[in-house]
Amino acid sequence: ALALQGDYGTALIFFVTFIVIAFLRSGDLASVVFICSGAALGAFLVIKAKPYIANRFAAWRHVWEFAQSSGYQQTRTMSAAASGGLFGLGAGEGWLKNIGAASTDLVFGILCEELGLIVALCAVAAVAILAVFAVKSSSIGRSSYYVIVACAAASMLVFQMMLNVFGSVDILPLTGVTFPFVSTGGSSMIACWGLLAFIK
């Protein structure tokens, strides 16, 4: 269903969560490697079938060479993030908000530009601390089911955040997923609060 919608970022999040569940359930690294090999083949077929995804991979790690095409959003995000410095320009004072999908896909750049690198890293740390809490709490879980689902839900939030942050600054290809609890968007916010309630 996600492939038909063209939402490969969400599909990647679900796949990583599936890997976490598979590993926690079986502890078998060979199975995980086998699953990842199959997924790599699937990813290759997707890249061949969807040219816009191939363009994103072509621009990955070379966005400045594609600054007016497939690297447009990332180059602007990195410029805005750098201009914010440690303390930012002030809420609402940045220019990145005028770029398409800035308040969803590129929100890490807006945080850096308007509120500064310190606040942006605190937002990242908040999600990471939530994941650490979930993993540490799993040691007192009433059953293996609770342990696995708590770790899987936390891994969804963390991996989604990583795709957003690292995609914005060209460490990973831009996938267009939201930053949990920060990006604009009702459905994303509801889903993230649902995961948080599920972890609790």
PDB file of N, CA and C in Angstrom, residues 21-62:
ATOM      1  N   ILE A  21      11.908  -5.778  15.426  1.00  0.00           N
ATOM      2  CA  ILE A  21      11.020  -6.806  15.986  1.00  0.00           C
ATOM      3  C   ILE A  21      11.570  -8.203  15.699  1.00  0.00           C
ATOM      4  N   ALA A  22      11.995  -8.440  14.464  1.00  0.00           N
ATOM      5  CA  ALA A  22      12.513  -9.763  14.084  1.00  0.00           C
ATOM      6  C   ALA A  22      13.732 -10.135  14.919  1.00  0.00           C
ATOM      7  N   PHE A  23      14.615  -9.163  15.138  1.00  0.00           N
ATOM      8  CA  PHE A  23      15.823  -9.454  15.910  1.00  0.00           C
ATOM      9  C   PHE A  23      15.486  -9.686  17.383  1.00  0.00           C
ATOM     10  N   LEU A  24      14.622  -8.838  17.964  1.00  0.00           N
ATOM     11  CA  LEU A  24      14.259  -9.018  19.371  1.00  0.00           C
ATOM     12  C   LEU A  24      13.498 -10.318  19.591  1.00  0.00           C
ATOM     13  N   ARG A  25      12.724 -10.725  18.595  1.00  0.00           N
ATOM     14  CA  ARG A  25      11.932 -11.956  18.726  1.00  0.00           C
ATOM     15  C   ARG A  25      12.797 -13.202  18.617  1.00  0.00           C
ATOM     16  N   SER A  26      13.740 -13.196  17.660  1.00  0.00           N
ATOM     17  CA  SER A  26      14.509 -14.424  17.412  1.00  0.00           C
ATOM     18  C   SER A  26      15.955 -14.340  17.883  1.00  0.00           C
ATOM     19  N   GLY A  27      16.527 -13.136  17.842  1.00  0.00           N
ATOM     20  CA  GLY A  27      17.947 -12.999  18.170  1.00  0.00           C
ATOM     21  C   GLY A  27      18.855 -13.595  17.110  1.00  0.00           C
ATOM     22  N   ASP A  28      18.291 -13.926  15.954  1.00  0.00           N
ATOM     23  CA  ASP A  28      19.037 -14.580  14.885  1.00  0.00           C
ATOM     24  C   ASP A  28      19.534 -13.554  13.879  1.00  0.00           C
ATOM     25  N   LEU A  29      20.841 -13.298  13.913  1.00  0.00           N
ATOM     26  CA  LEU A  29      21.420 -12.295  13.009  1.00  0.00           C
ATOM     27  C   LEU A  29      21.391 -12.754  11.557  1.00  0.00           C
ATOM     28  N   ALA A  30      21.503 -14.057  11.332  1.00  0.00           N
ATOM     29  CA  ALA A  30      21.487 -14.572   9.954  1.00  0.00           C
ATOM     30  C   ALA A  30      20.154 -14.252   9.273  1.00  0.00           C
ATOM     31  N   SER A  31      19.061 -14.377  10.007  1.00  0.00           N
ATOM     32  CA  SER A  31      17.740 -14.054   9.440  1.00  0.00           C
ATOM     33  C   SER A  31      17.644 -12.580   9.097  1.00  0.00           C
ATOM     34  N   VAL A  32      18.185 -11.735   9.973  1.00  0.00           N
ATOM     35  CA  VAL A  32      18.151 -10.295   9.733  1.00  0.00           C
ATOM     36  C   VAL A  32      18.946  -9.947   8.478  1.00  0.00           C
ATOM     37  N   VAL A  33      20.111 -10.563   8.317  1.00  0.00           N
ATOM     38  CA  VAL A  33      20.938 -10.324   7.124  1.00  0.00           C
ATOM     39  C   VAL A  33      20.194 -10.787   5.875  1.00  0.00           C
ATOM     40  N   PHE A  34      19.536 -11.932   5.957  1.00  0.00           N
ATOM     41  CA  PHE A  34      18.766 -12.457   4.819  1.00  0.00           C
ATOM     42  C   PHE A  34      17.631 -11.500   4.448  1.00  0.00           C
ATOM     43  N   ILE A  35      16.920 -10.993   5.454  1.00  0.00           N
ATOM     44  CA  ILE A  35      15.817 -10.054   5.217  1.00  0.00           C
ATOM     45  C   ILE A  35      16.348  -8.770   4.570  1.00  0.00           C
ATOM     46  N   CYS A  36      17.475  -8.272   5.082  1.00  0.00           N
ATOM     47  CA  CYS A  36      18.059  -7.036   4.534  1.00  0.00           C
ATOM     48  C   CYS A  36      18.522  -7.229   3.094  1.00  0.00           C
ATOM     49  N   SER A  37      19.018  -8.415   2.775  1.00  0.00           N
ATOM     50  CA  SER A  37      19.434  -8.696   1.395  1.00  0.00           C
ATOM     51  C   SER A  37      18.238  -8.635   0.450  1.00  0.00           C
ATOM     52  N   GLY A  38      17.122  -9.226   0.881  1.00  0.00           N
ATOM     53  CA  GLY A  38      15.901  -9.166   0.084  1.00  0.00           C
ATOM     54  C   GLY A  38      15.413  -7.742  -0.076  1.00  0.00           C
ATOM     55  N   ALA A  39      15.510  -6.960   1.004  1.00  0.00           N
ATOM     56  CA  ALA A  39      15.079  -5.559   0.951  1.00  0.00           C
ATOM     57  C   ALA A  39      15.972  -4.745   0.023  1.00  0.00           C
ATOM     58  N   ALA A  40      17.271  -5.043   0.012  1.00  0.00           N
ATOM     59  CA  ALA A  40      18.200  -4.329  -0.874  1.00  0.00           C
ATOM     60  C   ALA A  40      17.828  -4.575  -2.338  1.00  0.00           C
ATOM     61  N   LEU A  41      17.453  -5.801  -2.641  1.00  0.00           N
ATOM     62  CA  LEU A  41      17.010  -6.115  -4.001  1.00  0.00           C
ATOM     63  C   LEU A  41      15.733  -5.342  -4.331  1.00  0.00           C
ATOM     64  N   GLY A  42      14.797  -5.295  -3.385  1.00  0.00           N
ATOM     65  CA  GLY A  42      13.564  -4.533  -3.582  1.00  0.00           C
ATOM     66  C   GLY A  42      13.836  -3.048  -3.780  1.00  0.00           C
ATOM     67  N   ALA A  43      14.779  -2.515  -2.994  1.00  0.00           N
ATOM     68  CA  ALA A  43      15.130  -1.096  -3.116  1.00  0.00           C
ATOM     69  C   ALA A  43      15.730  -0.810  -4.489  1.00  0.00           C
ATOM     70  N   PHE A  44      16.543  -1.719  -4.986  1.00  0.00           N
ATOM     71  CA  PHE A  44      17.137  -1.560  -6.316  1.00  0.00           C
ATOM     72  C   PHE A  44      16.047  -1.495  -7.386  1.00  0.00           C
ATOM     73  N   LEU A  45      15.037  -2.363  -7.261  1.00  0.00           N
ATOM     74  CA  LEU A  45      13.938  -2.370  -8.235  1.00  0.00           C
ATOM     75  C   LEU A  45      13.119  -1.074  -8.153  1.00  0.00           C
ATOM     76  N   VAL A  46      12.925  -0.570  -6.929  1.00  0.00           N
ATOM     77  CA  VAL A  46      12.182   0.680  -6.752  1.00  0.00           C
ATOM     78  C   VAL A  46      12.927   1.834  -7.411  1.00  0.00           C
ATOM     79  N   ILE A  47      14.239   1.891  -7.198  1.00  0.00           N
ATOM     80  CA  ILE A  47      15.048   2.967  -7.787  1.00  0.00           C
ATOM     81  C   ILE A  47      14.981   2.918  -9.311  1.00  0.00           C
ATOM     82  N   LYS A  48      14.972   1.709  -9.858  1.00  0.00           N
ATOM     83  CA  LYS A  48      14.871   1.565 -11.320  1.00  0.00           C
ATOM     84  C   LYS A  48      13.492   1.988 -11.832  1.00  0.00           C
ATOM     85  N   ALA A  49      12.456   1.697 -11.043  1.00  0.00           N
ATOM     86  CA  ALA A  49      11.092   1.972 -11.489  1.00  0.00           C
ATOM     87  C   ALA A  49      10.661   3.422 -11.252  1.00  0.00           C
ATOM     88  N   LYS A  50      11.244   4.083 -10.265  1.00  0.00           N
ATOM     89  CA  LYS A  50      10.837   5.444  -9.905  1.00  0.00           C
ATOM     90  C   LYS A  50      12.002   6.408 -10.111  1.00  0.00           C
ATOM     91  N   PRO A  51      12.028   7.132 -11.233  1.00  0.00           N
ATOM     92  CA  PRO A  51      13.165   8.004 -11.547  1.00  0.00           C
ATOM     93  C   PRO A  51      13.418   9.097 -10.518  1.00  0.00           C
ATOM     94  N   TYR A  52      12.354   9.624  -9.873  1.00  0.00           N
ATOM     95  CA  TYR A  52      12.581  10.716  -8.917  1.00  0.00           C
ATOM     96  C   TYR A  52      13.363  10.235  -7.696  1.00  0.00           C
ATOM     97  N   ILE A  53      13.191   8.956  -7.337  1.00  0.00           N
ATOM     98  CA  ILE A  53      13.973   8.409  -6.221  1.00  0.00           C
ATOM     99  C   ILE A  53      15.423   8.228  -6.659  1.00  0.00           C
ATOM    100  N   ALA A  54      15.629   7.796  -7.892  1.00  0.00           N
ATOM    101  CA  ALA A  54      16.993   7.671  -8.421  1.00  0.00           C
ATOM    102  C   ALA A  54      17.683   9.037  -8.443  1.00  0.00           C
ATOM    103  N   ASN A  55      16.928  10.101  -8.746  1.00  0.00           N
ATOM    104  CA  ASN A  55      17.497  11.453  -8.742  1.00  0.00           C
ATOM    105  C   ASN A  55      17.939  11.874  -7.344  1.00  0.00           C
ATOM    106  N   ARG A  56      17.149  11.496  -6.345  1.00  0.00           N
ATOM    107  CA  ARG A  56      17.532  11.823  -4.964  1.00  0.00           C
ATOM    108  C   ARG A  56      18.804  11.102  -4.559  1.00  0.00           C
ATOM    109  N   PHE A  57      18.927   9.843  -4.986  1.00  0.00           N
ATOM    110  CA  PHE A  57      20.153   9.108  -4.673  1.00  0.00           C
ATOM    111  C   PHE A  57      21.342   9.661  -5.447  1.00  0.00           C
ATOM    112  N   ALA A  58      21.098  10.121  -6.671  1.00  0.00           N
ATOM    113  CA  ALA A  58      22.177  10.720  -7.460  1.00  0.00           C
ATOM    114  C   ALA A  58      22.679  12.005  -6.814  1.00  0.00           C
ATOM    115  N   ALA A  59      21.765  12.765  -6.201  1.00  0.00           N
ATOM    116  CA  ALA A  59      22.142  14.025  -5.556  1.00  0.00           C
ATOM    117  C   ALA A  59      22.737  13.813  -4.167  1.00  0.00           C
ATOM    118  N   TRP A  60      22.499  12.649  -3.579  1.00  0.00           N
ATOM    119  CA  TRP A  60      22.958  12.374  -2.215  1.00  0.00           C
ATOM    120  C   TRP A  60      24.470  12.531  -2.110  1.00  0.00           C
ATOM    121  N   ARG A  61      24.898  13.296  -1.130  1.00  0.00           N
ATOM    122  CA  ARG A  61      26.306  13.606  -0.856  1.00  0.00           C
ATOM    123  C   ARG A  61      26.911  14.547  -1.904  1.00  0.00           C
ATOM    124  N   HIS A  62      26.090  14.994  -2.875  1.00  0.00           N
ATOM    125  CA  HIS A  62      26.549  15.926  -3.914  1.00  0.00           C
ATOM    126  C   HIS A  62      25.505  17.010  -4.152  1.00  0.00           C
TER     127      HIS A  62
END
